[in-house]
Amino acid sequence: MSETAAEKPMFTCSSCGFECHFEYFGKKPPFSKSVVLLEDAYVIHDPFSPNSGHLTLGGQCCLCSTNICVAQTCSIFYTKRFCISCVEKNTEEFPDEIHKDLQRKDVSRS
């Protein structure tokens, strides 16, 4: 028997409010046998893939533990997932490339 959307748990991004039912949280989605993610992530089956692919919705910020989506305006993955808020609070801990990327995002938000 298949799970209905009401039975699936909900992922909500603490930054932008994006919501989506997810099918798995962890590093090895059972429906993507050859995939091992670099982080524990919220994933769903890829509805556009003829094979058993997946889509990563988001993860948890490794500093503040909030759920955060993979949108560039909400988080970055730099060895671990970081929410933009924690990146901005700890910019001195990141390399220059991350600083430049954040500056570009600030310009594009204006």
Short mmCIF file of C-alpha atoms in Angstrom, two decimals:
data_model
loop_
_atom_site.label_atom_id
_atom_site.label_comp_id
_atom_site.label_asym_id
_atom_site.label_seq_id
_atom_site.Cartn_x
_atom_site.Cartn_y
_atom_site.Cartn_z
CA MET A 1 0.00 0.00 0.00
CA SER A 2 1.44 3.40 -0.92
CA GLU A 3 1.79 6.28 1.50
CA THR A 4 -0.51 9.25 0.95
CA ALA A 5 0.85 12.80 1.16
CA ALA A 6 -0.89 13.25 4.52
CA GLU A 7 1.09 10.30 5.93
CA LYS A 8 4.49 11.55 4.75
CA PRO A 9 6.46 13.85 7.06
CA MET A 10 6.88 17.48 6.06
CA PHE A 11 10.16 19.33 5.44
CA THR A 12 9.99 23.10 6.05
CA CYS A 13 12.86 25.50 5.36
CA SER A 14 13.40 27.79 8.34
CA SER A 15 14.64 30.56 6.05
CA CYS A 16 12.22 30.82 3.12
CA GLY A 17 9.32 28.69 4.38
CA PHE A 18 9.47 26.21 1.47
CA GLU A 19 7.45 23.12 2.39
CA CYS A 20 7.42 19.67 0.84
CA HIS A 21 6.60 16.16 2.00
CA PHE A 22 9.81 14.12 2.12
CA GLU A 23 10.31 10.40 1.74
CA TYR A 24 13.66 9.87 3.43
CA PHE A 25 16.12 11.60 5.76
CA GLY A 26 19.70 10.37 5.81
CA LYS A 27 22.70 9.68 3.58
CA LYS A 28 21.61 6.56 1.66
CA PRO A 29 18.17 6.95 0.05
CA PRO A 30 16.79 3.41 -0.39
CA PHE A 31 15.34 4.31 -3.78
CA SER A 32 18.72 5.55 -5.11
CA LYS A 33 20.84 2.48 -4.45
CA SER A 34 24.14 3.78 -5.84
CA VAL A 35 23.95 7.17 -4.07
CA VAL A 36 25.64 8.10 -0.80
CA LEU A 37 25.09 11.74 0.14
CA LEU A 38 27.75 13.82 1.89
CA GLU A 39 25.23 14.94 4.50
CA ASP A 40 22.04 13.76 6.14
CA ALA A 41 19.43 15.24 3.84
CA TYR A 42 15.69 15.32 3.22
CA VAL A 43 15.04 13.65 -0.13
CA ILE A 44 12.20 12.54 -2.41
CA HIS A 45 12.00 10.36 -5.49
CA ASP A 46 12.76 12.39 -8.61
CA PRO A 47 9.42 12.44 -10.45
CA PHE A 48 11.21 13.43 -13.67
CA SER A 49 13.73 10.59 -13.67
CA PRO A 50 12.88 7.38 -15.53
CA ASN A 51 15.35 5.61 -13.23
CA SER A 52 15.24 5.59 -9.47
CA GLY A 53 16.76 9.04 -8.96
CA HIS A 54 16.24 11.45 -6.10
CA LEU A 55 15.92 15.17 -5.39
CA THR A 56 17.51 16.70 -2.32
CA LEU A 57 15.18 19.19 -0.64
CA GLY A 58 17.50 20.32 2.13
CA GLY A 59 19.30 19.40 5.30
CA GLN A 60 20.16 20.77 8.70
CA CYS A 61 22.55 23.63 9.39
CA CYS A 62 25.57 22.07 11.09
CA LEU A 63 25.84 25.06 13.47
CA CYS A 64 22.28 25.91 14.53
CA SER A 65 20.55 22.63 13.52
CA THR A 66 17.65 24.35 11.76
CA ASN A 67 16.11 22.75 8.69
CA ILE A 68 17.29 24.61 5.62
CA CYS A 69 16.60 24.07 1.92
CA VAL A 70 19.25 23.86 -0.78
CA ALA A 71 18.29 27.18 -2.41
CA GLN A 72 21.34 29.42 -2.83
CA THR A 73 19.60 32.19 -0.89
CA CYS A 74 19.02 29.87 2.09
CA SER A 75 22.12 27.69 2.48
CA ILE A 76 25.52 26.68 1.20
CA PHE A 77 27.28 23.36 1.28
CA TYR A 78 30.93 23.82 2.16
CA THR A 79 32.10 20.47 3.56
CA LYS A 80 28.83 20.63 5.58
CA ARG A 81 25.48 22.42 5.19
CA PHE A 82 25.32 25.97 6.61
CA CYS A 83 22.34 28.33 6.68
CA ILE A 84 23.11 31.77 5.25
CA SER A 85 22.46 33.34 8.65
CA CYS A 86 25.22 31.26 10.28
CA VAL A 87 27.57 31.92 7.35
CA GLU A 88 27.04 35.66 7.77
CA LYS A 89 27.67 35.42 11.53
CA ASN A 90 30.88 33.44 10.96
CA THR A 91 32.24 34.86 7.70
CA GLU A 92 35.82 34.94 8.98
CA GLU A 93 35.73 31.12 9.18
CA PHE A 94 35.08 30.73 5.43
CA PRO A 95 37.44 31.18 2.46
CA ASP A 96 37.38 34.24 0.19
CA GLU A 97 35.32 32.42 -2.46
CA ILE A 98 32.43 32.13 0.00
CA HIS A 99 32.72 35.84 0.90
CA LYS A 100 32.56 36.76 -2.80
CA ASP A 101 29.58 34.48 -3.33
CA LEU A 102 27.73 36.09 -0.42
CA GLN A 103 28.47 39.56 -1.79
CA ARG A 104 27.01 38.54 -5.18
CA LYS A 105 23.88 37.23 -3.44
CA ASP A 106 23.49 40.50 -1.51
CA VAL A 107 23.71 42.45 -4.78
CA SER A 108 21.13 40.20 -6.44
CA ARG A 109 18.72 40.60 -3.46
CA SER A 110 18.79 44.40 -3.80
#
